[in-house]
PDB file of N, CA and C in Angstrom:
ATOM      1  N   MET I   1     163.668 140.823 145.898  1.00 52.00           N
ATOM      2  CA  MET I   1     163.787 140.105 144.644  1.00 52.00           C
ATOM      3  C   MET I   1     163.417 141.058 143.517  1.00 52.00           C
ATOM      4  N   GLN I   2     164.319 141.246 142.603  1.00 61.00           N
ATOM      5  CA  GLN I   2     164.074 142.107 141.455  1.00 61.00           C
ATOM      6  C   GLN I   2     163.621 141.256 140.287  1.00 61.00           C
ATOM      7  N   LEU I   3     162.630 141.751 139.568  1.00 62.00           N
ATOM      8  CA  LEU I   3     162.085 141.024 138.434  1.00 62.00           C
ATOM      9  C   LEU I   3     162.581 141.651 137.150  1.00 62.00           C
ATOM     10  N   ASP I   4     163.317 140.882 136.375  1.00 69.00           N
ATOM     11  CA  ASP I   4     163.794 141.347 135.079  1.00 69.00           C
ATOM     12  C   ASP I   4     162.889 140.769 134.002  1.00 69.00           C
ATOM     13  N   MET I   5     162.123 141.633 133.359  1.00 70.00           N
ATOM     14  CA  MET I   5     161.191 141.197 132.333  1.00 70.00           C
ATOM     15  C   MET I   5     161.715 141.621 130.968  1.00 70.00           C
ATOM     16  N   THR I   6     161.492 140.765 129.971  1.00 75.00           N
ATOM     17  CA  THR I   6     161.848 141.142 128.604  1.00 75.00           C
ATOM     18  C   THR I   6     160.908 142.259 128.154  1.00 75.00           C
ATOM     19  N   ALA I   7     161.265 142.905 127.073  1.00 77.00           N
ATOM     20  CA  ALA I   7     160.437 143.997 126.549  1.00 77.00           C
ATOM     21  C   ALA I   7     159.025 143.508 126.237  1.00 77.00           C
ATOM     22  N   ASP I   8     158.900 142.314 125.657  1.00 81.00           N
ATOM     23  CA  ASP I   8     157.577 141.773 125.326  1.00 81.00           C
ATOM     24  C   ASP I   8     156.765 141.466 126.580  1.00 81.00           C
ATOM     25  N   GLU I   9     157.409 140.867 127.583  1.00 77.00           N
ATOM     26  CA  GLU I   9     156.716 140.552 128.830  1.00 77.00           C
ATOM     27  C   GLU I   9     156.263 141.824 129.531  1.00 77.00           C
ATOM     28  N   LEU I  10     157.140 142.812 129.552  1.00 80.00           N
ATOM     29  CA  LEU I  10     156.821 144.082 130.182  1.00 80.00           C
ATOM     30  C   LEU I  10     155.672 144.772 129.455  1.00 80.00           C
ATOM     31  N   ARG I  11     155.740 144.802 128.138  1.00 85.00           N
ATOM     32  CA  ARG I  11     154.689 145.428 127.337  1.00 85.00           C
ATOM     33  C   ARG I  11     153.348 144.743 127.578  1.00 85.00           C
ATOM     34  N   SER I  12     153.345 143.429 127.615  1.00 83.00           N
ATOM     35  CA  SER I  12     152.110 142.675 127.833  1.00 83.00           C
ATOM     36  C   SER I  12     151.507 142.990 129.203  1.00 83.00           C
ATOM     37  N   ALA I  13     152.331 142.974 130.246  1.00 83.00           N
ATOM     38  CA  ALA I  13     151.835 143.264 131.597  1.00 83.00           C
ATOM     39  C   ALA I  13     151.322 144.700 131.683  1.00 83.00           C
ATOM     40  N   LEU I  14     152.062 145.643 131.116  1.00 88.00           N
ATOM     41  CA  LEU I  14     151.636 147.044 131.160  1.00 88.00           C
ATOM     42  C   LEU I  14     150.350 147.264 130.371  1.00 88.00           C
ATOM     43  N   ASN I  15     150.199 146.581 129.242  1.00 90.00           N
ATOM     44  CA  ASN I  15     148.961 146.702 128.465  1.00 90.00           C
ATOM     45  C   ASN I  15     147.769 146.203 129.269  1.00 90.00           C
ATOM     46  N   ARG I  16     147.945 145.076 129.947  1.00 89.00           N
ATOM     47  CA  ARG I  16     146.857 144.551 130.785  1.00 89.00           C
ATOM     48  C   ARG I  16     146.484 145.554 131.883  1.00 89.00           C
ATOM     49  N   LEU I  17     147.494 146.131 132.510  1.00 92.00           N
ATOM     50  CA  LEU I  17     147.242 147.088 133.590  1.00 92.00           C
ATOM     51  C   LEU I  17     146.598 148.370 133.069  1.00 92.00           C
ATOM     52  N   ARG I  18     147.011 148.818 131.894  1.00 94.00           N
ATOM     53  CA  ARG I  18     146.393 150.017 131.306  1.00 94.00           C
ATOM     54  C   ARG I  18     144.933 149.764 130.934  1.00 94.00           C
ATOM     55  N   ARG I  19     144.659 148.566 130.412  1.00 92.00           N
ATOM     56  CA  ARG I  19     143.272 148.216 130.099  1.00 92.00           C
ATOM     57  C   ARG I  19     142.430 148.211 131.371  1.00 92.00           C
ATOM     58  N   ALA I  20     142.988 147.636 132.435  1.00 94.00           N
ATOM     59  CA  ALA I  20     142.276 147.608 133.713  1.00 94.00           C
ATOM     60  C   ALA I  20     142.048 149.031 134.219  1.00 94.00           C
ATOM     61  N   GLN I  21     143.035 149.884 134.051  1.00 95.00           N
ATOM     62  CA  GLN I  21     142.903 151.276 134.467  1.00 95.00           C
ATOM     63  C   GLN I  21     141.741 151.944 133.711  1.00 95.00           C
ATOM     64  N   GLY I  22     141.648 151.684 132.423  1.00 95.00           N
ATOM     65  CA  GLY I  22     140.549 152.221 131.631  1.00 95.00           C
ATOM     66  C   GLY I  22     139.204 151.668 132.076  1.00 95.00           C
ATOM     67  N   GLN I  23     139.182 150.373 132.408  1.00 95.00           N
ATOM     68  CA  GLN I  23     137.947 149.765 132.894  1.00 95.00           C
ATOM     69  C   GLN I  23     137.518 150.394 134.218  1.00 95.00           C
ATOM     70  N   ILE I  24     138.460 150.667 135.085  1.00 96.00           N
ATOM     71  CA  ILE I  24     138.126 151.281 136.371  1.00 96.00           C
ATOM     72  C   ILE I  24     137.553 152.679 136.160  1.00 96.00           C
ATOM     73  N   ALA I  25     138.142 153.443 135.250  1.00 97.00           N
ATOM     74  CA  ALA I  25     137.607 154.772 134.934  1.00 97.00           C
ATOM     75  C   ALA I  25     136.175 154.651 134.409  1.00 97.00           C
ATOM     76  N   GLY I  26     135.943 153.640 133.585  1.00 96.00           N
ATOM     77  CA  GLY I  26     134.601 153.406 133.064  1.00 96.00           C
ATOM     78  C   GLY I  26     133.614 153.046 134.166  1.00 96.00           C
ATOM     79  N   ILE I  27     134.054 152.246 135.119  1.00 97.00           N
ATOM     80  CA  ILE I  27     133.191 151.859 136.238  1.00 97.00           C
ATOM     81  C   ILE I  27     132.830 153.086 137.074  1.00 97.00           C
ATOM     82  N   ILE I  28     133.798 153.952 137.294  1.00 97.00           N
ATOM     83  CA  ILE I  28     133.536 155.177 138.060  1.00 97.00           C
ATOM     84  C   ILE I  28     132.472 156.019 137.350  1.00 97.00           C
ATOM     85  N   ARG I  29     132.613 156.153 136.020  1.00 97.00           N
ATOM     86  CA  ARG I  29     131.612 156.902 135.253  1.00 97.00           C
ATOM     87  C   ARG I  29     130.236 156.248 135.362  1.00 97.00           C
ATOM     88  N   MET I  30     130.214 154.914 135.273  1.00 97.00           N
ATOM     89  CA  MET I  30     128.944 154.199 135.369  1.00 97.00           C
ATOM     90  C   MET I  30     128.258 154.487 136.689  1.00 97.00           C
ATOM     91  N   ILE I  31     129.015 154.475 137.766  1.00 97.00           N
ATOM     92  CA  ILE I  31     128.444 154.722 139.088  1.00 97.00           C
ATOM     93  C   ILE I  31     127.947 156.167 139.180  1.00 97.00           C
ATOM     94  N   GLU I  32     128.750 157.102 138.675  1.00 97.00           N
ATOM     95  CA  GLU I  32     128.362 158.514 138.702  1.00 97.00           C
ATOM     96  C   GLU I  32     127.094 158.767 137.879  1.00 97.00           C
ATOM     97  N   GLU I  33     126.920 158.005 136.813  1.00 97.00           N
ATOM     98  CA  GLU I  33     125.741 158.151 135.948  1.00 97.00           C
ATOM     99  C   GLU I  33     124.536 157.387 136.483  1.00 97.00           C
ATOM    100  N   GLY I  34     124.725 156.628 137.548  1.00 96.00           N
ATOM    101  CA  GLY I  34     123.621 155.868 138.128  1.00 96.00           C
ATOM    102  C   GLY I  34     123.222 154.665 137.307  1.00 96.00           C
ATOM    103  N   ARG I  35     124.188 154.038 136.651  1.00 96.00           N
ATOM    104  CA  ARG I  35     123.911 152.877 135.803  1.00 96.00           C
ATOM    105  C   ARG I  35     123.438 151.691 136.634  1.00 96.00           C
ATOM    106  N   ASP I  36     122.893 150.726 135.943  1.00 95.00           N
ATOM    107  CA  ASP I  36     122.346 149.517 136.553  1.00 95.00           C
ATOM    108  C   ASP I  36     123.403 148.793 137.387  1.00 95.00           C
ATOM    109  N   CYS I  37     123.022 148.368 138.567  1.00 94.00           N
ATOM    110  CA  CYS I  37     123.915 147.687 139.503  1.00 94.00           C
ATOM    111  C   CYS I  37     124.537 146.441 138.879  1.00 94.00           C
ATOM    112  N   GLU I  38     123.759 145.675 138.139  1.00 95.00           N
ATOM    113  CA  GLU I  38     124.260 144.443 137.531  1.00 95.00           C
ATOM    114  C   GLU I  38     125.360 144.744 136.512  1.00 95.00           C
ATOM    115  N   GLU I  39     125.206 145.814 135.743  1.00 95.00           N
ATOM    116  CA  GLU I  39     126.225 146.203 134.770  1.00 95.00           C
ATOM    117  C   GLU I  39     127.521 146.605 135.470  1.00 95.00           C
ATOM    118  N   VAL I  40     127.382 147.355 136.573  1.00 96.00           N
ATOM    119  CA  VAL I  40     128.559 147.791 137.331  1.00 96.00           C
ATOM    120  C   VAL I  40     129.300 146.589 137.899  1.00 96.00           C
ATOM    121  N   ILE I  41     128.560 145.652 138.469  1.00 96.00           N
ATOM    122  CA  ILE I  41     129.178 144.470 139.059  1.00 96.00           C
ATOM    123  C   ILE I  41     129.857 143.618 137.984  1.00 96.00           C
ATOM    124  N   THR I  42     129.244 143.505 136.825  1.00 95.00           N
ATOM    125  CA  THR I  42     129.848 142.759 135.725  1.00 95.00           C
ATOM    126  C   THR I  42     131.192 143.380 135.341  1.00 95.00           C
ATOM    127  N   GLN I  43     131.239 144.705 135.268  1.00 95.00           N
ATOM    128  CA  GLN I  43     132.486 145.384 134.924  1.00 95.00           C
ATOM    129  C   GLN I  43     133.522 145.259 136.046  1.00 95.00           C
ATOM    130  N   LEU I  44     133.068 145.286 137.298  1.00 95.00           N
ATOM    131  CA  LEU I  44     133.990 145.083 138.421  1.00 95.00           C
ATOM    132  C   LEU I  44     134.625 143.699 138.357  1.00 95.00           C
ATOM    133  N   ALA I  45     133.830 142.699 138.023  1.00 94.00           N
ATOM    134  CA  ALA I  45     134.356 141.338 137.904  1.00 94.00           C
ATOM    135  C   ALA I  45     135.369 141.257 136.768  1.00 94.00           C
ATOM    136  N   ALA I  46     135.087 141.943 135.666  1.00 93.00           N
ATOM    137  CA  ALA I  46     136.001 141.919 134.521  1.00 93.00           C
ATOM    138  C   ALA I  46     137.332 142.574 134.868  1.00 93.00           C
ATOM    139  N   VAL I  47     137.305 143.700 135.555  1.00 95.00           N
ATOM    140  CA  VAL I  47     138.556 144.373 135.911  1.00 95.00           C
ATOM    141  C   VAL I  47     139.325 143.560 136.945  1.00 95.00           C
ATOM    142  N   SER I  48     138.619 142.891 137.813  1.00 92.00           N
ATOM    143  CA  SER I  48     139.278 142.032 138.800  1.00 92.00           C
ATOM    144  C   SER I  48     140.031 140.903 138.097  1.00 92.00           C
ATOM    145  N   ARG I  49     139.402 140.294 137.098  1.00 89.00           N
ATOM    146  CA  ARG I  49     140.069 139.232 136.333  1.00 89.00           C
ATOM    147  C   ARG I  49     141.278 139.780 135.581  1.00 89.00           C
ATOM    148  N   ALA I  50     141.152 140.981 135.024  1.00 88.00           N
ATOM    149  CA  ALA I  50     142.264 141.586 134.284  1.00 88.00           C
ATOM    150  C   ALA I  50     143.454 141.829 135.206  1.00 88.00           C
ATOM    151  N   LEU I  51     143.192 142.317 136.407  1.00 90.00           N
ATOM    152  CA  LEU I  51     144.272 142.546 137.370  1.00 90.00           C
ATOM    153  C   LEU I  51     144.901 141.230 137.802  1.00 90.00           C
ATOM    154  N   ASP I  52     144.070 140.212 138.022  1.00 85.00           N
ATOM    155  CA  ASP I  52     144.598 138.890 138.383  1.00 85.00           C
ATOM    156  C   ASP I  52     145.509 138.360 137.288  1.00 85.00           C
ATOM    157  N   ARG I  53     145.079 138.479 136.048  1.00 84.00           N
ATOM    158  CA  ARG I  53     145.893 137.978 134.932  1.00 84.00           C
ATOM    159  C   ARG I  53     147.222 138.709 134.844  1.00 84.00           C
ATOM    160  N   ALA I  54     147.205 140.005 135.063  1.00 84.00           N
ATOM    161  CA  ALA I  54     148.457 140.773 135.043  1.00 84.00           C
ATOM    162  C   ALA I  54     149.369 140.307 136.175  1.00 84.00           C
ATOM    163  N   GLY I  55     148.805 140.126 137.352  1.00 84.00           N
ATOM    164  CA  GLY I  55     149.601 139.665 138.489  1.00 84.00           C
ATOM    165  C   GLY I  55     150.174 138.282 138.267  1.00 84.00           C
ATOM    166  N   PHE I  56     149.354 137.370 137.775  1.00 83.00           N
ATOM    167  CA  PHE I  56     149.829 136.012 137.527  1.00 83.00           C
ATOM    168  C   PHE I  56     150.898 136.003 136.433  1.00 83.00           C
ATOM    169  N   SER I  57     150.759 136.865 135.444  1.00 80.00           N
ATOM    170  CA  SER I  57     151.766 136.963 134.387  1.00 80.00           C
ATOM    171  C   SER I  57     153.116 137.392 134.959  1.00 80.00           C
ATOM    172  N   ILE I  58     153.086 138.366 135.830  1.00 79.00           N
ATOM    173  CA  ILE I  58     154.323 138.845 136.453  1.00 79.00           C
ATOM    174  C   ILE I  58     154.927 137.766 137.341  1.00 79.00           C
ATOM    175  N   ILE I  59     154.101 137.079 138.116  1.00 79.00           N
ATOM    176  CA  ILE I  59     154.600 136.006 138.988  1.00 79.00           C
ATOM    177  C   ILE I  59     155.153 134.852 138.154  1.00 79.00           C
ATOM    178  N   ALA I  60     154.473 134.516 137.056  1.00 77.00           N
ATOM    179  CA  ALA I  60     154.946 133.428 136.197  1.00 77.00           C
ATOM    180  C   ALA I  60     156.318 133.762 135.622  1.00 77.00           C
ATOM    181  N   THR I  61     156.523 135.022 135.273  1.00 76.00           N
ATOM    182  CA  THR I  61     157.830 135.441 134.765  1.00 76.00           C
ATOM    183  C   THR I  61     158.892 135.248 135.836  1.00 76.00           C
ATOM    184  N   GLY I  62     158.551 135.613 137.067  1.00 72.00           N
ATOM    185  CA  GLY I  62     159.482 135.414 138.177  1.00 72.00           C
ATOM    186  C   GLY I  62     159.804 133.951 138.396  1.00 72.00           C
ATOM    187  N   LEU I  63     158.792 133.109 138.309  1.00 71.00           N
ATOM    188  CA  LEU I  63     159.018 131.667 138.479  1.00 71.00           C
ATOM    189  C   LEU I  63     159.901 131.117 137.364  1.00 71.00           C
ATOM    190  N   GLN I  64     159.652 131.568 136.167  1.00 68.00           N
ATOM    191  CA  GLN I  64     160.457 131.116 135.032  1.00 68.00           C
ATOM    192  C   GLN I  64     161.911 131.502 135.245  1.00 68.00           C
ATOM    193  N   GLN I  65     162.142 132.711 135.722  1.00 67.00           N
ATOM    194  CA  GLN I  65     163.502 133.152 135.985  1.00 67.00           C
ATOM    195  C   GLN I  65     164.132 132.327 137.099  1.00 67.00           C
ATOM    196  N   CYS I  66     163.354 132.008 138.114  1.00 62.00           N
ATOM    197  CA  CYS I  66     163.874 131.192 139.214  1.00 62.00           C
ATOM    198  C   CYS I  66     164.281 129.799 138.724  1.00 62.00           C
ATOM    199  N   MET I  67     163.438 129.214 137.860  1.00 60.00           N
ATOM    200  CA  MET I  67     163.685 127.861 137.390  1.00 60.00           C
ATOM    201  C   MET I  67     164.901 127.794 136.462  1.00 60.00           C
ATOM    202  N   SER I  68     165.131 128.860 135.713  1.00 62.00           N
ATOM    203  CA  SER I  68     166.222 128.818 134.749  1.00 62.00           C
ATOM    204  C   SER I  68     167.480 129.515 135.254  1.00 62.00           C
ATOM    205  N   GLY I  69     167.389 130.143 136.424  1.00 60.00           N
ATOM    206  CA  GLY I  69     168.527 130.885 136.961  1.00 60.00           C
ATOM    207  C   GLY I  69     169.511 129.996 137.691  1.00 60.00           C
ATOM    208  N   GLU I  70     170.473 130.633 138.303  1.00 52.00           N
ATOM    209  CA  GLU I  70     171.474 129.907 139.084  1.00 52.00           C
ATOM    210  C   GLU I  70     170.800 129.301 140.302  1.00 52.00           C
ATOM    211  N   SER I  71     171.286 128.162 140.755  1.00 53.00           N
ATOM    212  CA  SER I  71     170.672 127.533 141.919  1.00 53.00           C
ATOM    213  C   SER I  71     171.115 128.276 143.185  1.00 53.00           C
ATOM    214  N   PRO I  72     170.146 128.794 143.938  1.00 53.00           N
ATOM    215  CA  PRO I  72     170.459 129.557 145.140  1.00 53.00           C
ATOM    216  C   PRO I  72     170.802 128.648 146.307  1.00 53.00           C
ATOM    217  N   ALA I  73     171.312 129.237 147.369  1.00 53.00           N
ATOM    218  CA  ALA I  73     171.595 128.482 148.591  1.00 53.00           C
ATOM    219  C   ALA I  73     170.274 127.949 149.133  1.00 53.00           C
ATOM    220  N   GLU I  74     170.332 126.891 149.932  1.00 50.00           N
ATOM    221  CA  GLU I  74     169.119 126.245 150.446  1.00 50.00           C
ATOM    222  C   GLU I  74     168.231 127.229 151.208  1.00 50.00           C
ATOM    223  N   GLN I  75     168.827 128.048 152.050  1.00 52.00           N
ATOM    224  CA  GLN I  75     168.032 129.003 152.815  1.00 52.00           C
ATOM    225  C   GLN I  75     167.384 130.028 151.880  1.00 52.00           C
ATOM    226  N   ASP I  76     168.111 130.508 150.901  1.00 69.00           N
ATOM    227  CA  ASP I  76     167.555 131.461 149.946  1.00 69.00           C
ATOM    228  C   ASP I  76     166.397 130.827 149.176  1.00 69.00           C
ATOM    229  N   SER I  77     166.533 129.558 148.850  1.00 68.00           N
ATOM    230  CA  SER I  77     165.487 128.841 148.128  1.00 68.00           C
ATOM    231  C   SER I  77     164.214 128.768 148.967  1.00 68.00           C
ATOM    232  N   ALA I  78     164.344 128.476 150.240  1.00 71.00           N
ATOM    233  CA  ALA I  78     163.180 128.400 151.127  1.00 71.00           C
ATOM    234  C   ALA I  78     162.530 129.771 151.273  1.00 71.00           C
ATOM    235  N   GLN I  79     163.340 130.796 151.393  1.00 76.00           N
ATOM    236  CA  GLN I  79     162.799 132.154 151.504  1.00 76.00           C
ATOM    237  C   GLN I  79     162.085 132.553 150.221  1.00 76.00           C
ATOM    238  N   MET I  80     162.687 132.216 149.097  1.00 72.00           N
ATOM    239  CA  MET I  80     162.083 132.533 147.804  1.00 72.00           C
ATOM    240  C   MET I  80     160.740 131.825 147.667  1.00 72.00           C
ATOM    241  N   ARG I  81     160.682 130.569 148.053  1.00 71.00           N
ATOM    242  CA  ARG I  81     159.437 129.804 147.966  1.00 71.00           C
ATOM    243  C   ARG I  81     158.363 130.443 148.839  1.00 71.00           C
ATOM    244  N   ALA I  82     158.725 130.843 150.044  1.00 75.00           N
ATOM    245  CA  ALA I  82     157.763 131.468 150.951  1.00 75.00           C
ATOM    246  C   ALA I  82     157.250 132.794 150.377  1.00 75.00           C
ATOM    247  N   ARG I  83     158.141 133.560 149.788  1.00 76.00           N
ATOM    248  CA  ARG I  83     157.734 134.837 149.210  1.00 76.00           C
ATOM    249  C   ARG I  83     156.815 134.637 148.006  1.00 76.00           C
ATOM    250  N   LEU I  84     157.148 133.661 147.144  1.00 73.00           N
ATOM    251  CA  LEU I  84     156.301 133.390 145.985  1.00 73.00           C
ATOM    252  C   LEU I  84     154.936 132.857 146.423  1.00 73.00           C
ATOM    253  N   GLU I  85     154.935 132.007 147.438  1.00 73.00           N
ATOM    254  CA  GLU I  85     153.666 131.483 147.957  1.00 73.00           C
ATOM    255  C   GLU I  85     152.806 132.633 148.474  1.00 73.00           C
ATOM    256  N   LYS I  86     153.419 133.557 149.184  1.00 77.00           N
ATOM    257  CA  LYS I  86     152.685 134.713 149.717  1.00 77.00           C
ATOM    258  C   LYS I  86     152.108 135.543 148.570  1.00 77.00           C
ATOM    259  N   LEU I  87     152.891 135.719 147.497  1.00 74.00           N
ATOM    260  CA  LEU I  87     152.407 136.469 146.349  1.00 74.00           C
ATOM    261  C   LEU I  87     151.202 135.790 145.697  1.00 74.00           C
ATOM    262  N   PHE I  88     151.296 134.481 145.510  1.00 72.00           N
ATOM    263  CA  PHE I  88     150.154 133.751 144.923  1.00 72.00           C
ATOM    264  C   PHE I  88     148.929 133.885 145.803  1.00 72.00           C
ATOM    265  N   LEU I  89     149.090 133.733 147.099  1.00 71.00           N
ATOM    266  CA  LEU I  89     147.946 133.821 147.996  1.00 71.00           C
ATOM    267  C   LEU I  89     147.345 135.225 148.018  1.00 71.00           C
ATOM    268  N   SER I  90     148.163 136.235 147.801  1.00 76.00           N
ATOM    269  CA  SER I  90     147.627 137.600 147.796  1.00 76.00           C
ATOM    270  C   SER I  90     146.706 137.822 146.600  1.00 76.00           C
ATOM    271  N   LEU I  91     146.871 137.042 145.536  1.00 70.00           N
ATOM    272  CA  LEU I  91     146.013 137.167 144.361  1.00 70.00           C
ATOM    273  C   LEU I  91     144.808 136.223 144.380  1.00 70.00           C
ATOM    274  N   ALA I  92     144.849 135.272 145.293  1.00 66.00           N
ATOM    275  CA  ALA I  92     143.767 134.269 145.341  1.00 66.00           C
ATOM    276  C   ALA I  92     142.510 134.841 145.965  1.00 66.00           C
TER     277      ALA I  92
END
């Protein structure tokens, strides 16, 4: 399944991922500097939420395309549902 995202959707998802990338670099520095464990864990939780939001944004775009697209064959619909369910569960 190929995901076609508009320029705005793509920019938003990429911005979220870049922010998460920066947060991860910051966490690595914190660990190398021997920063407080609670601060590191707080930042880990924040980056985890950022990645989840990016993933859910991408999945939501896919769902929107599915809902507004051409109606697929019954078997394709069942396969698509199973794949989307697997994607949601991978982020849960």
